[in-house]
Backbone as numpy.savetxt, mean C-alpha at the origin, in Angstrom:
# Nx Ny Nz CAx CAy CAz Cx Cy Cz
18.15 -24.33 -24.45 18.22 -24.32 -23.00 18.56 -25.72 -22.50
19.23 -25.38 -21.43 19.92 -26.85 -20.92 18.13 -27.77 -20.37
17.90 -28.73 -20.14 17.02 -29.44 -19.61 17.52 -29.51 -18.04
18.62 -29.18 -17.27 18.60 -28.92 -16.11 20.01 -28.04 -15.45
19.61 -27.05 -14.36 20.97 -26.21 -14.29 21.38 -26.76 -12.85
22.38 -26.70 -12.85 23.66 -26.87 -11.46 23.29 -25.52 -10.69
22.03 -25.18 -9.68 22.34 -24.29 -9.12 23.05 -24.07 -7.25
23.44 -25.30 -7.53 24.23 -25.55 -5.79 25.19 -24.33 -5.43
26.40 -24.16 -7.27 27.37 -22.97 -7.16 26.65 -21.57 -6.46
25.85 -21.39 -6.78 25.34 -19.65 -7.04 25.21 -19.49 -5.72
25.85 -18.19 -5.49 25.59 -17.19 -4.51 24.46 -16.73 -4.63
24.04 -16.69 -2.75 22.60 -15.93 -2.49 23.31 -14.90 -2.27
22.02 -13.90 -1.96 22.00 -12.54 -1.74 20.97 -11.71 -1.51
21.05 -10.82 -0.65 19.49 -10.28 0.13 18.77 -9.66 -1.41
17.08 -10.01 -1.14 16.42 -8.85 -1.96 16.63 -7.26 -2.16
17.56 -7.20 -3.15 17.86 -5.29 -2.92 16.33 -4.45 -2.72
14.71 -5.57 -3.42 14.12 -4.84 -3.03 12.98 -4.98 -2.06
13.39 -5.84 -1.35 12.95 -6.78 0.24 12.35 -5.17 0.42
13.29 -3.69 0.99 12.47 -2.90 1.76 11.50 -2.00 1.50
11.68 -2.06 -0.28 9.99 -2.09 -0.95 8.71 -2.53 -1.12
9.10 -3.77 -0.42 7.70 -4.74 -0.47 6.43 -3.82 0.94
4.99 -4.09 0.16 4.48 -3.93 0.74 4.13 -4.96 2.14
3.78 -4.08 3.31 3.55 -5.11 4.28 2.24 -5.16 4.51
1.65 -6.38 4.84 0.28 -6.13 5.20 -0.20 -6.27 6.88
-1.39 -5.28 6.64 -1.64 -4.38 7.60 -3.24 -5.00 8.22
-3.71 -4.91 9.54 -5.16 -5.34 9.41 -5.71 -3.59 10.38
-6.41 -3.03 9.31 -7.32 -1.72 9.73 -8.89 -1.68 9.60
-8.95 -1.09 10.77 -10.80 -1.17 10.94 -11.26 0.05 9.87
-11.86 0.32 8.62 -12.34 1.08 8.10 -13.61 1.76 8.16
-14.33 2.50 8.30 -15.62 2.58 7.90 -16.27 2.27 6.87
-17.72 1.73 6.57 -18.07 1.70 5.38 -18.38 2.26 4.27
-18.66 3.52 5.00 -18.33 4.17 3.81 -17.10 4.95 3.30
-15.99 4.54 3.88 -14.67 4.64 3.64 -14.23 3.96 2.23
-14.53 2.76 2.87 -14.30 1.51 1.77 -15.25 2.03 0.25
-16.62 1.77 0.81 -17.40 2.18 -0.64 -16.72 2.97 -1.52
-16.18 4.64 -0.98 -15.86 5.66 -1.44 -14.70 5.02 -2.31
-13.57 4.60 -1.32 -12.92 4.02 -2.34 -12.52 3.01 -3.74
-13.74 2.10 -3.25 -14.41 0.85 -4.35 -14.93 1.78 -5.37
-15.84 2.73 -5.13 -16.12 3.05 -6.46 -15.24 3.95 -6.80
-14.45 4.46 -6.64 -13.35 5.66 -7.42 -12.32 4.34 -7.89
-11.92 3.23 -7.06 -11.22 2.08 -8.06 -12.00 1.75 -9.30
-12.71 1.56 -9.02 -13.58 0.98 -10.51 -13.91 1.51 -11.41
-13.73 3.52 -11.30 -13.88 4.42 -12.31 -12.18 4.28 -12.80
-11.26 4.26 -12.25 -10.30 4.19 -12.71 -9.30 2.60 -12.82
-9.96 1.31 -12.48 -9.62 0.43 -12.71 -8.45 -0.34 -12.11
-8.52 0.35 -10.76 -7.22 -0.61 -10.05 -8.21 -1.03 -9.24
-7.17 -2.04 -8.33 -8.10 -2.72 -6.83 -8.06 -1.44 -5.83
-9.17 -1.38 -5.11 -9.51 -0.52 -4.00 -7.98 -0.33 -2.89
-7.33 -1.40 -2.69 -6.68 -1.68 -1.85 -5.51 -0.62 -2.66
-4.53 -0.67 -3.93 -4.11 -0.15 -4.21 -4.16 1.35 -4.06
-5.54 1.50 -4.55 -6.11 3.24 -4.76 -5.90 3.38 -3.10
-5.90 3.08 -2.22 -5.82 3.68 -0.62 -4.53 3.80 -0.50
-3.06 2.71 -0.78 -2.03 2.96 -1.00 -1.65 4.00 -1.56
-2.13 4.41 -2.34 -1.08 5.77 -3.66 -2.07 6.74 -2.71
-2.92 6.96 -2.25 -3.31 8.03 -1.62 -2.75 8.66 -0.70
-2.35 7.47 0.48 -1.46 7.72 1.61 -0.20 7.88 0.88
-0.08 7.24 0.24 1.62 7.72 -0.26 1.67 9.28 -0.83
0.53 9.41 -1.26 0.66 11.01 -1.94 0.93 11.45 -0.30
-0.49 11.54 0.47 -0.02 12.27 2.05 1.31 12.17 2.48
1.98 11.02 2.58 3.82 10.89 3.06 4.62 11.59 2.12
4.22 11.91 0.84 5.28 12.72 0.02 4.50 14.00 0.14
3.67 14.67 -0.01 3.63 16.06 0.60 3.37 16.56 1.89
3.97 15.43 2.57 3.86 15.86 4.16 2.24 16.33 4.70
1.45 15.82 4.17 0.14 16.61 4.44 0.02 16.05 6.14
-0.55 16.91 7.09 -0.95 16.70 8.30 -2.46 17.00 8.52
-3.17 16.12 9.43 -4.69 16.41 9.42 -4.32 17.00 11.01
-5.55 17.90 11.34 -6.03 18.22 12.72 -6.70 17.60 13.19
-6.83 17.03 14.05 -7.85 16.50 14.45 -8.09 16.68 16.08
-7.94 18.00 16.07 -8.10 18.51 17.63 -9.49 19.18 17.42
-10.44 19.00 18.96 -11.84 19.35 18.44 -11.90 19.87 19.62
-13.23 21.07 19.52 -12.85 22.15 20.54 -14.11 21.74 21.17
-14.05 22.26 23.01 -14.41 21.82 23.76 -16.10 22.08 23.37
-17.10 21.19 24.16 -18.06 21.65 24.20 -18.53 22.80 25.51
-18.96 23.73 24.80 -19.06 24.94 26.26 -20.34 24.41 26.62
């Protein structure tokens, strides 16, 4: 390997995967939201933060929709 490269020549060029990157987000959770998820990370060994990612991503790929219409009190 050279001990130093000429990179002045080289063409830039956008990240092809810039619109994959995750963005970060600031959300109010419950606590026992979080817990639930801390310990199901730690049975399976990713960070909590991840395991909430692939979850919602499962919901965006099977289109799942929640209700959350609540009926009156009579």
């Amino acid at each position: 390997m050279k001990a130093e490269y000429d990179l002045s020549k080289m063409k830039s060029r956008k990240n092809p995967y810039a619109s994959k990157l995750k963005k970060p987000v600031t959300m109010r959770l419950s606590e026992d939201v979080i817990a639930y998820f801390k310990s199901m990370a730690e049975k399976k060994d990713v960070p909590y933060q991840s395991l909430i990612n692939l979850y919602l991503r499962d919901c965006v790929a099977h289109h799942r929709e929640i209700d959350i219409s609540w009926q009156d009190k009579p």
